[in-house]
PDB file of C-alpha atoms in Angstrom:
ATOM      1  CA  UNK A   1      20.705   2.272 -23.359  1.00  0.00           C
ATOM      2  CA  UNK A   2      17.469   0.792 -24.697  1.00  0.00           C
ATOM      3  CA  UNK A   3      14.992   0.566 -21.843  1.00  0.00           C
ATOM      4  CA  UNK A   4      12.190  -0.973 -23.929  1.00  0.00           C
ATOM      5  CA  UNK A   5      12.743  -4.522 -22.691  1.00  0.00           C
ATOM      6  CA  UNK A   6      13.079  -3.548 -19.040  1.00  0.00           C
ATOM      7  CA  UNK A   7       9.277  -3.707 -18.806  1.00  0.00           C
ATOM      8  CA  UNK A   8       9.153  -7.258 -20.091  1.00  0.00           C
ATOM      9  CA  UNK A   9      12.047  -8.281 -17.836  1.00  0.00           C
ATOM     10  CA  UNK A  10      10.395  -6.714 -14.787  1.00  0.00           C
ATOM     11  CA  UNK A  11       7.085  -8.403 -15.581  1.00  0.00           C
ATOM     12  CA  UNK A  12       8.846 -11.772 -15.976  1.00  0.00           C
ATOM     13  CA  UNK A  13      10.649 -11.340 -12.641  1.00  0.00           C
ATOM     14  CA  UNK A  14       7.375 -10.483 -10.877  1.00  0.00           C
ATOM     15  CA  UNK A  15       5.416 -13.258 -12.584  1.00  0.00           C
ATOM     16  CA  UNK A  16       8.014 -15.909 -11.753  1.00  0.00           C
ATOM     17  CA  UNK A  17       8.642 -14.578  -8.249  1.00  0.00           C
ATOM     18  CA  UNK A  18       4.975 -14.334  -7.276  1.00  0.00           C
ATOM     19  CA  UNK A  19       4.153 -17.696  -8.855  1.00  0.00           C
ATOM     20  CA  UNK A  20       6.953 -19.219  -6.798  1.00  0.00           C
ATOM     21  CA  UNK A  21       5.398 -17.760  -3.626  1.00  0.00           C
ATOM     22  CA  UNK A  22       1.972 -19.249  -4.336  1.00  0.00           C
ATOM     23  CA  UNK A  23       3.305 -22.676  -5.328  1.00  0.00           C
ATOM     24  CA  UNK A  24       6.096 -22.988  -2.783  1.00  0.00           C
ATOM     25  CA  UNK A  25       4.260 -21.493   0.202  1.00  0.00           C
ATOM     26  CA  UNK A  26       0.545 -22.073  -0.464  1.00  0.00           C
ATOM     27  CA  UNK A  27      -1.950 -20.509   1.910  1.00  0.00           C
ATOM     28  CA  UNK A  28      -5.112 -20.409  -0.195  1.00  0.00           C
ATOM     29  CA  UNK A  29      -6.833 -17.874  -2.401  1.00  0.00           C
ATOM     30  CA  UNK A  30      -8.135 -15.918   0.582  1.00  0.00           C
ATOM     31  CA  UNK A  31      -4.574 -14.742   1.404  1.00  0.00           C
ATOM     32  CA  UNK A  32      -2.785 -12.004  -0.587  1.00  0.00           C
ATOM     33  CA  UNK A  33       0.724 -12.443  -1.948  1.00  0.00           C
ATOM     34  CA  UNK A  34       2.134 -10.521   0.991  1.00  0.00           C
ATOM     35  CA  UNK A  35       0.051 -12.612   3.379  1.00  0.00           C
ATOM     36  CA  UNK A  36       1.712 -15.719   1.960  1.00  0.00           C
ATOM     37  CA  UNK A  37       5.140 -14.436   2.967  1.00  0.00           C
ATOM     38  CA  UNK A  38       4.303 -12.698   6.251  1.00  0.00           C
ATOM     39  CA  UNK A  39       4.567 -15.957   8.181  1.00  0.00           C
ATOM     40  CA  UNK A  40       8.371 -16.287   8.181  1.00  0.00           C
ATOM     41  CA  UNK A  41      11.315 -13.889   8.140  1.00  0.00           C
ATOM     42  CA  UNK A  42      13.097 -15.557   5.209  1.00  0.00           C
ATOM     43  CA  UNK A  43       9.894 -15.330   3.129  1.00  0.00           C
ATOM     44  CA  UNK A  44       9.597 -11.623   3.932  1.00  0.00           C
ATOM     45  CA  UNK A  45      13.210 -11.095   2.863  1.00  0.00           C
ATOM     46  CA  UNK A  46      12.476 -12.953  -0.393  1.00  0.00           C
ATOM     47  CA  UNK A  47       9.508 -10.638  -0.999  1.00  0.00           C
ATOM     48  CA  UNK A  48      11.579  -7.518  -0.334  1.00  0.00           C
ATOM     49  CA  UNK A  49      14.331  -8.693  -2.707  1.00  0.00           C
ATOM     50  CA  UNK A  50      11.772  -9.641  -5.377  1.00  0.00           C
ATOM     51  CA  UNK A  51      10.358  -6.126  -5.506  1.00  0.00           C
ATOM     52  CA  UNK A  52      13.788  -4.507  -5.088  1.00  0.00           C
ATOM     53  CA  UNK A  53      14.846  -6.358  -8.256  1.00  0.00           C
ATOM     54  CA  UNK A  54      11.711  -5.767 -10.331  1.00  0.00           C
ATOM     55  CA  UNK A  55      10.500  -2.264  -9.452  1.00  0.00           C
ATOM     56  CA  UNK A  56      13.569  -0.226 -10.468  1.00  0.00           C
ATOM     57  CA  UNK A  57      13.533  -1.948 -13.877  1.00  0.00           C
ATOM     58  CA  UNK A  58       9.834  -1.180 -14.217  1.00  0.00           C
ATOM     59  CA  UNK A  59      10.285   2.471 -13.281  1.00  0.00           C
ATOM     60  CA  UNK A  60      13.124   2.847 -15.792  1.00  0.00           C
ATOM     61  CA  UNK A  61      10.976   1.235 -18.463  1.00  0.00           C
ATOM     62  CA  UNK A  62       8.082   3.610 -17.809  1.00  0.00           C
ATOM     63  CA  UNK A  63      10.102   6.795 -17.389  1.00  0.00           C
ATOM     64  CA  UNK A  64      12.798   6.222 -20.018  1.00  0.00           C
ATOM     65  CA  UNK A  65      10.915   4.337 -22.723  1.00  0.00           C
ATOM     66  CA  UNK A  66       7.130   4.001 -22.396  1.00  0.00           C
ATOM     67  CA  UNK A  67       6.191   7.557 -21.397  1.00  0.00           C
ATOM     68  CA  UNK A  68       8.534   9.266 -23.915  1.00  0.00           C
ATOM     69  CA  UNK A  69       7.642   6.849 -26.742  1.00  0.00           C
ATOM     70  CA  UNK A  70       3.926   7.496 -26.390  1.00  0.00           C
ATOM     71  CA  UNK A  71       4.279  11.163 -25.392  1.00  0.00           C
ATOM     72  CA  UNK A  72       2.544  10.693 -22.045  1.00  0.00           C
ATOM     73  CA  UNK A  73       2.373  13.498 -19.501  1.00  0.00           C
ATOM     74  CA  UNK A  74       4.702  13.738 -16.537  1.00  0.00           C
ATOM     75  CA  UNK A  75       1.757  12.669 -14.345  1.00  0.00           C
ATOM     76  CA  UNK A  76       1.956   9.224 -15.938  1.00  0.00           C
ATOM     77  CA  UNK A  77       5.475   8.743 -14.586  1.00  0.00           C
ATOM     78  CA  UNK A  78       4.759  10.458 -11.256  1.00  0.00           C
ATOM     79  CA  UNK A  79       1.828   8.146 -10.586  1.00  0.00           C
ATOM     80  CA  UNK A  80       3.867   5.053 -11.431  1.00  0.00           C
ATOM     81  CA  UNK A  81       6.778   6.172  -9.273  1.00  0.00           C
ATOM     82  CA  UNK A  82       4.369   6.708  -6.355  1.00  0.00           C
ATOM     83  CA  UNK A  83       3.006   3.209  -6.931  1.00  0.00           C
ATOM     84  CA  UNK A  84       6.482   1.655  -7.036  1.00  0.00           C
ATOM     85  CA  UNK A  85       7.702   3.461  -3.911  1.00  0.00           C
ATOM     86  CA  UNK A  86       4.527   2.506  -2.028  1.00  0.00           C
ATOM     87  CA  UNK A  87       4.871  -1.108  -3.172  1.00  0.00           C
ATOM     88  CA  UNK A  88       8.489  -1.319  -2.054  1.00  0.00           C
ATOM     89  CA  UNK A  89       7.585   0.253   1.289  1.00  0.00           C
ATOM     90  CA  UNK A  90       4.681  -2.176   1.547  1.00  0.00           C
ATOM     91  CA  UNK A  91       7.085  -5.107   1.126  1.00  0.00           C
ATOM     92  CA  UNK A  92       9.203  -3.738   4.001  1.00  0.00           C
ATOM     93  CA  UNK A  93       6.225  -3.738   6.390  1.00  0.00           C
ATOM     94  CA  UNK A  94       4.775  -7.261   6.434  1.00  0.00           C
ATOM     95  CA  UNK A  95       1.202  -8.146   7.393  1.00  0.00           C
ATOM     96  CA  UNK A  96       2.150  -9.491  10.805  1.00  0.00           C
ATOM     97  CA  UNK A  97      -0.620  -7.863  12.807  1.00  0.00           C
ATOM     98  CA  UNK A  98      -1.314  -4.591  14.590  1.00  0.00           C
ATOM     99  CA  UNK A  99       0.079  -1.357  13.180  1.00  0.00           C
ATOM    100  CA  UNK A 100       2.152  -3.254  10.604  1.00  0.00           C
ATOM    101  CA  UNK A 101      -0.934  -4.773   8.981  1.00  0.00           C
ATOM    102  CA  UNK A 102      -2.662  -1.379   8.997  1.00  0.00           C
ATOM    103  CA  UNK A 103       0.306   0.409   7.374  1.00  0.00           C
ATOM    104  CA  UNK A 104       0.841  -2.447   4.954  1.00  0.00           C
ATOM    105  CA  UNK A 105      -2.782  -2.129   3.813  1.00  0.00           C
ATOM    106  CA  UNK A 106      -2.506   1.666   3.452  1.00  0.00           C
ATOM    107  CA  UNK A 107       0.669   1.398   1.376  1.00  0.00           C
ATOM    108  CA  UNK A 108      -0.780  -1.435  -0.718  1.00  0.00           C
ATOM    109  CA  UNK A 109      -3.851   0.718  -1.371  1.00  0.00           C
ATOM    110  CA  UNK A 110      -1.721   3.693  -2.409  1.00  0.00           C
ATOM    111  CA  UNK A 111       0.283   1.447  -4.723  1.00  0.00           C
ATOM    112  CA  UNK A 112      -2.821  -0.098  -6.292  1.00  0.00           C
ATOM    113  CA  UNK A 113      -4.789   3.144  -6.685  1.00  0.00           C
ATOM    114  CA  UNK A 114      -1.764   4.854  -8.229  1.00  0.00           C
ATOM    115  CA  UNK A 115      -1.981   2.418 -11.142  1.00  0.00           C
ATOM    116  CA  UNK A 116      -5.376   3.742 -12.256  1.00  0.00           C
ATOM    117  CA  UNK A 117      -4.399   7.264 -13.440  1.00  0.00           C
ATOM    118  CA  UNK A 118      -1.722   5.986 -15.869  1.00  0.00           C
ATOM    119  CA  UNK A 119      -4.331   3.875 -17.633  1.00  0.00           C
ATOM    120  CA  UNK A 120      -6.652   6.872 -17.878  1.00  0.00           C
ATOM    121  CA  UNK A 121      -3.778   8.869 -19.403  1.00  0.00           C
ATOM    122  CA  UNK A 122      -3.155   6.080 -21.913  1.00  0.00           C
ATOM    123  CA  UNK A 123      -6.808   6.292 -22.946  1.00  0.00           C
ATOM    124  CA  UNK A 124      -6.432  10.003 -23.562  1.00  0.00           C
ATOM    125  CA  UNK A 125      -3.445   9.851 -25.923  1.00  0.00           C
ATOM    126  CA  UNK A 126      -3.672   9.327 -29.651  1.00  0.00           C
ATOM    127  CA  UNK A 127      -0.093   7.992 -29.649  1.00  0.00           C
ATOM    128  CA  UNK A 128      -1.329   4.581 -28.458  1.00  0.00           C
ATOM    129  CA  UNK A 129      -2.880   2.439 -31.219  1.00  0.00           C
ATOM    130  CA  UNK A 130      -6.676   2.061 -31.057  1.00  0.00           C
ATOM    131  CA  UNK A 131      -6.415  -1.613 -30.135  1.00  0.00           C
ATOM    132  CA  UNK A 132      -4.139  -0.651 -27.243  1.00  0.00           C
ATOM    133  CA  UNK A 133      -6.680   1.880 -26.010  1.00  0.00           C
ATOM    134  CA  UNK A 134      -9.467  -0.729 -26.223  1.00  0.00           C
ATOM    135  CA  UNK A 135      -7.376  -3.153 -24.155  1.00  0.00           C
ATOM    136  CA  UNK A 136      -6.621  -0.303 -21.741  1.00  0.00           C
ATOM    137  CA  UNK A 137     -10.327   0.531 -21.387  1.00  0.00           C
ATOM    138  CA  UNK A 138     -11.199  -3.120 -20.692  1.00  0.00           C
ATOM    139  CA  UNK A 139      -8.357  -3.337 -18.161  1.00  0.00           C
ATOM    140  CA  UNK A 140      -9.503  -0.161 -16.450  1.00  0.00           C
ATOM    141  CA  UNK A 141     -13.032  -1.593 -16.177  1.00  0.00           C
ATOM    142  CA  UNK A 142     -11.640  -4.782 -14.686  1.00  0.00           C
ATOM    143  CA  UNK A 143      -9.478  -2.906 -12.186  1.00  0.00           C
ATOM    144  CA  UNK A 144     -12.270  -0.568 -11.066  1.00  0.00           C
ATOM    145  CA  UNK A 145     -14.614  -3.557 -10.702  1.00  0.00           C
ATOM    146  CA  UNK A 146     -12.067  -5.241  -8.451  1.00  0.00           C
ATOM    147  CA  UNK A 147     -11.726  -2.062  -6.362  1.00  0.00           C
ATOM    148  CA  UNK A 148     -15.526  -1.971  -6.017  1.00  0.00           C
ATOM    149  CA  UNK A 149     -15.707  -5.656  -5.036  1.00  0.00           C
ATOM    150  CA  UNK A 150     -13.074  -5.196  -2.345  1.00  0.00           C
ATOM    151  CA  UNK A 151     -14.669  -1.961  -1.104  1.00  0.00           C
ATOM    152  CA  UNK A 152     -18.093  -3.616  -0.914  1.00  0.00           C
ATOM    153  CA  UNK A 153     -16.529  -6.726   0.664  1.00  0.00           C
ATOM    154  CA  UNK A 154     -17.810  -8.885  -2.217  1.00  0.00           C
ATOM    155  CA  UNK A 155     -14.337 -10.262  -2.837  1.00  0.00           C
ATOM    156  CA  UNK A 156     -13.782 -11.629   0.650  1.00  0.00           C
ATOM    157  CA  UNK A 157     -12.283 -15.078   0.357  1.00  0.00           C
ATOM    158  CA  UNK A 158     -10.705 -14.392  -3.032  1.00  0.00           C
ATOM    159  CA  UNK A 159      -8.053 -11.777  -2.271  1.00  0.00           C
ATOM    160  CA  UNK A 160      -5.241 -13.617  -4.062  1.00  0.00           C
ATOM    161  CA  UNK A 161      -7.347 -14.076  -7.192  1.00  0.00           C
ATOM    162  CA  UNK A 162      -8.468 -10.451  -7.149  1.00  0.00           C
ATOM    163  CA  UNK A 163      -4.945  -9.177  -6.525  1.00  0.00           C
ATOM    164  CA  UNK A 164      -3.523 -11.274  -9.369  1.00  0.00           C
ATOM    165  CA  UNK A 165      -6.323 -10.180 -11.715  1.00  0.00           C
ATOM    166  CA  UNK A 166      -5.809  -6.519 -10.782  1.00  0.00           C
ATOM    167  CA  UNK A 167      -2.117  -6.554 -11.643  1.00  0.00           C
ATOM    168  CA  UNK A 168      -2.643  -8.699 -14.747  1.00  0.00           C
ATOM    169  CA  UNK A 169      -5.215  -6.139 -15.926  1.00  0.00           C
ATOM    170  CA  UNK A 170      -2.689  -3.362 -15.369  1.00  0.00           C
ATOM    171  CA  UNK A 171       0.099  -5.112 -17.256  1.00  0.00           C
ATOM    172  CA  UNK A 172      -2.059  -6.344 -20.178  1.00  0.00           C
ATOM    173  CA  UNK A 173      -2.352  -3.034 -22.060  1.00  0.00           C
ATOM    174  CA  UNK A 174       1.220  -2.025 -21.207  1.00  0.00           C
ATOM    175  CA  UNK A 175       2.712  -5.259 -22.524  1.00  0.00           C
ATOM    176  CA  UNK A 176       0.387  -5.422 -25.537  1.00  0.00           C
ATOM    177  CA  UNK A 177       1.127  -1.850 -26.538  1.00  0.00           C
ATOM    178  CA  UNK A 178       4.870  -2.202 -25.988  1.00  0.00           C
ATOM    179  CA  UNK A 179       5.558  -5.551 -27.551  1.00  0.00           C
ATOM    180  CA  UNK A 180       2.615  -6.737 -29.674  1.00  0.00           C
ATOM    181  CA  UNK A 181       1.003  -3.757 -31.392  1.00  0.00           C
TER     182      UNK A 181
END
């Protein structure tokens, strides 16, 4: 089976699914994607199903096509699997207050931070075209800047924008390297 297009399919599912959340159930740019859905049970179920559909495809893409194609270390796949598992767990524990919000934030942080090492590993391989490594470097700068803004509380009021930018920055070099270069 050719897993190459699983990445594009997973990205399309996430893009469409998350866009639907923001347009259908608007709450403002100060609320994360998961905050948009945490207000009603059916929205939480939608969120769980969205990630249950997209993440396995993404993991298969990374482990069966991307990592082998570009001769990336096992740590590339391990980090992405950790991110995917944390993200799915995060979707199962909505931001509804108390311990759930705390655990949701911890799992979301694990998922987000686990996306940084794969980009570093992409920078270190000569198998990725130079343009792909430049895009990866710029994405890594963007992602670390967003982490710094959130850590320093400079991004308060713009969590949705920062979250969307963070994941767009992660996907940009992956999609460019896989399908454009």
